[in-house]
JSON list of C-alpha atoms in Angstrom, two decimals:
[
{"chain": "A", "resi": 1, "resn": "MET", "atom": "CA", "xyz": [3.11, 50.92, -35.42]},
{"chain": "A", "resi": 2, "resn": "CYS", "atom": "CA", "xyz": [0.86, 52.20, -38.30]},
{"chain": "A", "resi": 3, "resn": "ARG", "atom": "CA", "xyz": [-0.12, 50.03, -41.23]},
{"chain": "A", "resi": 4, "resn": "ASP", "atom": "CA", "xyz": [0.17, 51.42, -44.73]},
{"chain": "A", "resi": 5, "resn": "ASP", "atom": "CA", "xyz": [-3.22, 51.93, -46.47]},
{"chain": "A", "resi": 6, "resn": "ALA", "atom": "CA", "xyz": [-1.74, 52.59, -49.90]},
{"chain": "A", "resi": 7, "resn": "GLY", "atom": "CA", "xyz": [-3.68, 50.74, -52.61]},
{"chain": "A", "resi": 8, "resn": "SER", "atom": "CA", "xyz": [-6.77, 49.91, -50.56]},
{"chain": "A", "resi": 9, "resn": "VAL", "atom": "CA", "xyz": [-8.94, 52.31, -52.58]},
{"chain": "A", "resi": 10, "resn": "THR", "atom": "CA", "xyz": [-7.69, 50.66, -55.78]},
{"chain": "A", "resi": 11, "resn": "VAL", "atom": "CA", "xyz": [-8.96, 47.26, -54.60]},
{"chain": "A", "resi": 12, "resn": "ALA", "atom": "CA", "xyz": [-12.37, 48.74, -53.74]},
{"chain": "A", "resi": 13, "resn": "GLY", "atom": "CA", "xyz": [-12.51, 50.58, -57.07]},
{"chain": "A", "resi": 14, "resn": "VAL", "atom": "CA", "xyz": [-11.68, 47.46, -59.06]},
{"chain": "A", "resi": 15, "resn": "SER", "atom": "CA", "xyz": [-14.36, 45.55, -57.14]},
{"chain": "A", "resi": 16, "resn": "VAL", "atom": "CA", "xyz": [-16.99, 48.17, -57.98]},
{"chain": "A", "resi": 17, "resn": "ILE", "atom": "CA", "xyz": [-15.97, 48.19, -61.65]},
{"chain": "A", "resi": 18, "resn": "LEU", "atom": "CA", "xyz": [-16.17, 44.38, -61.83]},
{"chain": "A", "resi": 19, "resn": "ALA", "atom": "CA", "xyz": [-19.63, 44.45, -60.23]},
{"chain": "A", "resi": 20, "resn": "VAL", "atom": "CA", "xyz": [-20.85, 47.04, -62.76]},
{"chain": "A", "resi": 21, "resn": "VAL", "atom": "CA", "xyz": [-19.43, 45.03, -65.67]},
{"chain": "A", "resi": 22, "resn": "ALA", "atom": "CA", "xyz": [-21.08, 41.84, -64.38]},
{"chain": "A", "resi": 23, "resn": "LEU", "atom": "CA", "xyz": [-24.42, 43.63, -64.03]},
{"chain": "A", "resi": 24, "resn": "ALA", "atom": "CA", "xyz": [-24.12, 45.05, -67.55]},
{"chain": "A", "resi": 25, "resn": "LEU", "atom": "CA", "xyz": [-23.45, 41.56, -68.93]},
{"chain": "A", "resi": 26, "resn": "VAL", "atom": "CA", "xyz": [-26.49, 40.13, -67.16]},
{"chain": "A", "resi": 27, "resn": "ILE", "atom": "CA", "xyz": [-28.73, 42.95, -68.41]},
{"chain": "A", "resi": 28, "resn": "GLY", "atom": "CA", "xyz": [-27.29, 42.68, -71.92]},
{"chain": "A", "resi": 29, "resn": "THR", "atom": "CA", "xyz": [-27.93, 38.95, -72.05]},
{"chain": "A", "resi": 30, "resn": "GLY", "atom": "CA", "xyz": [-31.53, 39.44, -70.91]},
{"chain": "A", "resi": 31, "resn": "VAL", "atom": "CA", "xyz": [-32.17, 42.17, -73.46]},
{"chain": "A", "resi": 32, "resn": "ALA", "atom": "CA", "xyz": [-30.64, 40.07, -76.25]},
{"chain": "A", "resi": 33, "resn": "GLY", "atom": "CA", "xyz": [-32.94, 37.16, -75.37]},
{"chain": "A", "resi": 34, "resn": "MET", "atom": "CA", "xyz": [-35.96, 39.43, -75.30]},
{"chain": "A", "resi": 35, "resn": "LEU", "atom": "CA", "xyz": [-35.07, 40.91, -78.70]},
{"chain": "A", "resi": 36, "resn": "GLN", "atom": "CA", "xyz": [-34.61, 37.41, -80.14]},
{"chain": "A", "resi": 37, "resn": "GLY", "atom": "CA", "xyz": [-38.13, 36.54, -78.99]},
{"chain": "A", "resi": 38, "resn": "HIS", "atom": "CA", "xyz": [-39.53, 39.64, -80.66]},
{"chain": "A", "resi": 39, "resn": "ARG", "atom": "CA", "xyz": [-37.65, 38.86, -83.88]},
{"chain": "A", "resi": 40, "resn": "ALA", "atom": "CA", "xyz": [-39.05, 35.32, -83.89]},
{"chain": "A", "resi": 41, "resn": "SER", "atom": "CA", "xyz": [-42.60, 36.57, -83.26]},
{"chain": "A", "resi": 42, "resn": "ALA", "atom": "CA", "xyz": [-42.34, 39.17, -86.01]},
{"chain": "A", "resi": 43, "resn": "ALA", "atom": "CA", "xyz": [-40.98, 36.60, -88.46]},
{"chain": "A", "resi": 44, "resn": "ALA", "atom": "CA", "xyz": [-43.81, 34.19, -87.60]},
{"chain": "A", "resi": 45, "resn": "ASP", "atom": "CA", "xyz": [-46.46, 36.91, -88.01]},
{"chain": "A", "resi": 46, "resn": "LEU", "atom": "CA", "xyz": [-45.12, 38.07, -91.37]},
{"chain": "A", "resi": 47, "resn": "THR", "atom": "CA", "xyz": [-44.78, 34.49, -92.58]},
{"chain": "A", "resi": 48, "resn": "ALA", "atom": "CA", "xyz": [-48.35, 33.59, -91.57]},
{"chain": "A", "resi": 49, "resn": "LEU", "atom": "CA", "xyz": [-49.86, 36.74, -93.10]},
{"chain": "A", "resi": 50, "resn": "SER", "atom": "CA", "xyz": [-48.03, 36.25, -96.39]},
{"chain": "A", "resi": 51, "resn": "ALA", "atom": "CA", "xyz": [-48.92, 32.57, -96.56]},
{"chain": "A", "resi": 52, "resn": "ALA", "atom": "CA", "xyz": [-52.60, 33.25, -95.77]},
{"chain": "A", "resi": 53, "resn": "THR", "atom": "CA", "xyz": [-52.79, 35.78, -98.59]},
{"chain": "A", "resi": 54, "resn": "VAL", "atom": "CA", "xyz": [-51.33, 33.29, -101.07]},
{"chain": "A", "resi": 55, "resn": "MET", "atom": "CA", "xyz": [-53.55, 30.48, -99.76]},
{"chain": "A", "resi": 56, "resn": "GLN", "atom": "CA", "xyz": [-56.70, 32.45, -100.63]},
{"chain": "A", "resi": 57, "resn": "HIS", "atom": "CA", "xyz": [-55.76, 32.45, -104.30]},
{"chain": "A", "resi": 58, "resn": "LYS", "atom": "CA", "xyz": [-53.46, 29.47, -104.87]},
{"chain": "A", "resi": 59, "resn": "GLY", "atom": "CA", "xyz": [-54.01, 26.88, -102.13]},
{"chain": "A", "resi": 60, "resn": "LEU", "atom": "CA", "xyz": [-52.08, 25.38, -99.24]},
{"chain": "A", "resi": 61, "resn": "GLU", "atom": "CA", "xyz": [-49.10, 24.00, -101.18]},
{"chain": "A", "resi": 62, "resn": "GLU", "atom": "CA", "xyz": [-48.27, 27.37, -102.76]},
{"chain": "A", "resi": 63, "resn": "ALA", "atom": "CA", "xyz": [-48.89, 29.08, -99.42]},
{"chain": "A", "resi": 64, "resn": "CYS", "atom": "CA", "xyz": [-46.36, 26.87, -97.63]},
{"chain": "A", "resi": 65, "resn": "GLY", "atom": "CA", "xyz": [-43.82, 27.55, -100.38]},
{"chain": "A", "resi": 66, "resn": "THR", "atom": "CA", "xyz": [-44.34, 31.27, -99.86]},
{"chain": "A", "resi": 67, "resn": "ALA", "atom": "CA", "xyz": [-44.11, 30.79, -96.10]},
{"chain": "A", "resi": 68, "resn": "GLU", "atom": "CA", "xyz": [-40.70, 29.18, -96.51]},
{"chain": "A", "resi": 69, "resn": "GLU", "atom": "CA", "xyz": [-39.47, 32.07, -98.70]},
{"chain": "A", "resi": 70, "resn": "ILE", "atom": "CA", "xyz": [-40.75, 34.73, -96.29]},
{"chain": "A", "resi": 71, "resn": "ALA", "atom": "CA", "xyz": [-39.27, 32.95, -93.28]},
{"chain": "A", "resi": 72, "resn": "GLU", "atom": "CA", "xyz": [-35.87, 32.77, -94.98]},
{"chain": "A", "resi": 73, "resn": "ALA", "atom": "CA", "xyz": [-36.09, 36.46, -95.90]},
{"chain": "A", "resi": 74, "resn": "ASN", "atom": "CA", "xyz": [-36.54, 37.17, -92.18]},
{"chain": "A", "resi": 75, "resn": "SER", "atom": "CA", "xyz": [-33.54, 35.02, -91.16]},
{"chain": "A", "resi": 76, "resn": "ALA", "atom": "CA", "xyz": [-35.88, 32.31, -89.87]},
{"chain": "A", "resi": 77, "resn": "ARG", "atom": "CA", "xyz": [-36.37, 28.62, -90.59]},
{"chain": "A", "resi": 78, "resn": "LEU", "atom": "CA", "xyz": [-39.90, 27.37, -91.22]},
{"chain": "A", "resi": 79, "resn": "THR", "atom": "CA", "xyz": [-40.57, 24.23, -89.16]},
{"chain": "A", "resi": 80, "resn": "SER", "atom": "CA", "xyz": [-44.30, 23.78, -89.75]},
{"chain": "A", "resi": 81, "resn": "CYS", "atom": "CA", "xyz": [-46.96, 25.04, -92.12]},
{"chain": "A", "resi": 82, "resn": "GLU", "atom": "CA", "xyz": [-50.51, 23.74, -91.88]},
{"chain": "A", "resi": 83, "resn": "LEU", "atom": "CA", "xyz": [-54.16, 24.55, -92.41]},
{"chain": "A", "resi": 84, "resn": "VAL", "atom": "CA", "xyz": [-55.94, 25.79, -89.27]},
{"chain": "A", "resi": 85, "resn": "ARG", "atom": "CA", "xyz": [-59.60, 26.39, -88.57]},
{"chain": "A", "resi": 86, "resn": "GLY", "atom": "CA", "xyz": [-60.68, 29.07, -86.15]},
{"chain": "A", "resi": 87, "resn": "GLU", "atom": "CA", "xyz": [-62.88, 26.77, -84.11]},
{"chain": "A", "resi": 88, "resn": "ASP", "atom": "CA", "xyz": [-59.91, 24.44, -83.55]},
{"chain": "A", "resi": 89, "resn": "THR", "atom": "CA", "xyz": [-57.81, 27.17, -81.91]},
{"chain": "A", "resi": 90, "resn": "ASP", "atom": "CA", "xyz": [-57.98, 29.30, -78.80]},
{"chain": "A", "resi": 91, "resn": "TYR", "atom": "CA", "xyz": [-57.76, 32.56, -80.74]},
{"chain": "A", "resi": 92, "resn": "GLY", "atom": "CA", "xyz": [-59.78, 32.24, -83.96]},
{"chain": "A", "resi": 93, "resn": "PRO", "atom": "CA", "xyz": [-63.52, 32.60, -84.40]},
{"chain": "A", "resi": 94, "resn": "SER", "atom": "CA", "xyz": [-65.64, 29.94, -86.04]},
{"chain": "A", "resi": 95, "resn": "GLY", "atom": "CA", "xyz": [-65.73, 30.29, -89.81]},
{"chain": "A", "resi": 96, "resn": "VAL", "atom": "CA", "xyz": [-62.11, 31.37, -90.19]},
{"chain": "A", "resi": 97, "resn": "VAL", "atom": "CA", "xyz": [-59.87, 29.10, -92.23]},
{"chain": "A", "resi": 98, "resn": "GLY", "atom": "CA", "xyz": [-56.25, 30.04, -92.28]},
{"chain": "A", "resi": 99, "resn": "ILE", "atom": "CA", "xyz": [-52.70, 28.89, -92.10]},
{"chain": "A", "resi": 100, "resn": "GLY", "atom": "CA", "xyz": [-50.55, 28.26, -89.05]},
{"chain": "A", "resi": 101, "resn": "VAL", "atom": "CA", "xyz": [-46.77, 28.44, -89.14]},
{"chain": "A", "resi": 102, "resn": "THR", "atom": "CA", "xyz": [-43.92, 27.84, -86.73]},
{"chain": "A", "resi": 103, "resn": "VAL", "atom": "CA", "xyz": [-40.51, 29.39, -87.29]},
{"chain": "A", "resi": 104, "resn": "VAL", "atom": "CA", "xyz": [-37.15, 29.29, -85.53]},
{"chain": "A", "resi": 105, "resn": "VAL", "atom": "CA", "xyz": [-34.88, 32.33, -85.34]},
{"chain": "A", "resi": 106, "resn": "ALA", "atom": "CA", "xyz": [-31.47, 31.68, -83.76]},
{"chain": "A", "resi": 107, "resn": "GLY", "atom": "CA", "xyz": [-32.85, 28.94, -81.52]},
{"chain": "A", "resi": 108, "resn": "THR", "atom": "CA", "xyz": [-36.03, 30.84, -80.53]},
{"chain": "A", "resi": 109, "resn": "THR", "atom": "CA", "xyz": [-39.32, 29.30, -81.70]},
{"chain": "A", "resi": 110, "resn": "ALA", "atom": "CA", "xyz": [-42.48, 31.27, -82.46]},
{"chain": "A", "resi": 111, "resn": "SER", "atom": "CA", "xyz": [-45.85, 30.38, -83.96]},
{"chain": "A", "resi": 112, "resn": "ALA", "atom": "CA", "xyz": [-48.52, 32.44, -85.67]},
{"chain": "A", "resi": 113, "resn": "ALA", "atom": "CA", "xyz": [-51.69, 31.94, -87.66]},
{"chain": "A", "resi": 114, "resn": "ALA", "atom": "CA", "xyz": [-53.58, 34.09, -90.13]},
{"chain": "A", "resi": 115, "resn": "GLY", "atom": "CA", "xyz": [-56.62, 33.65, -92.29]},
{"chain": "A", "resi": 116, "resn": "ALA", "atom": "CA", "xyz": [-59.69, 35.19, -93.81]},
{"chain": "A", "resi": 117, "resn": "VAL", "atom": "CA", "xyz": [-63.35, 34.91, -92.91]},
{"chain": "A", "resi": 118, "resn": "ASN", "atom": "CA", "xyz": [-65.17, 32.85, -95.53]}
]
């Protein structure tokens, strides 16, 4: 007696399609997370640069107000804004006084600092 094979290719085909869809979802989720990190970093950089420029002419209070405006314009929320000195960081040279900011974009946190050599 011979068994009927009708439909066996359909099962294999559906399995392959489901595997491809699952892989696409995993890749898509990873890419979305990576892009969110880049958006947060860019927002932090722009916020710090803008705030540092204002701080040179108007002081820390005005700079943090500007930082909040720039963060909001980049769909971010400013969570910290403070004076930083280059010698107190791992990345700034001695003699640099600037501003450090932390922002949150859709749950992703990023920090940046900017300043001018005195």
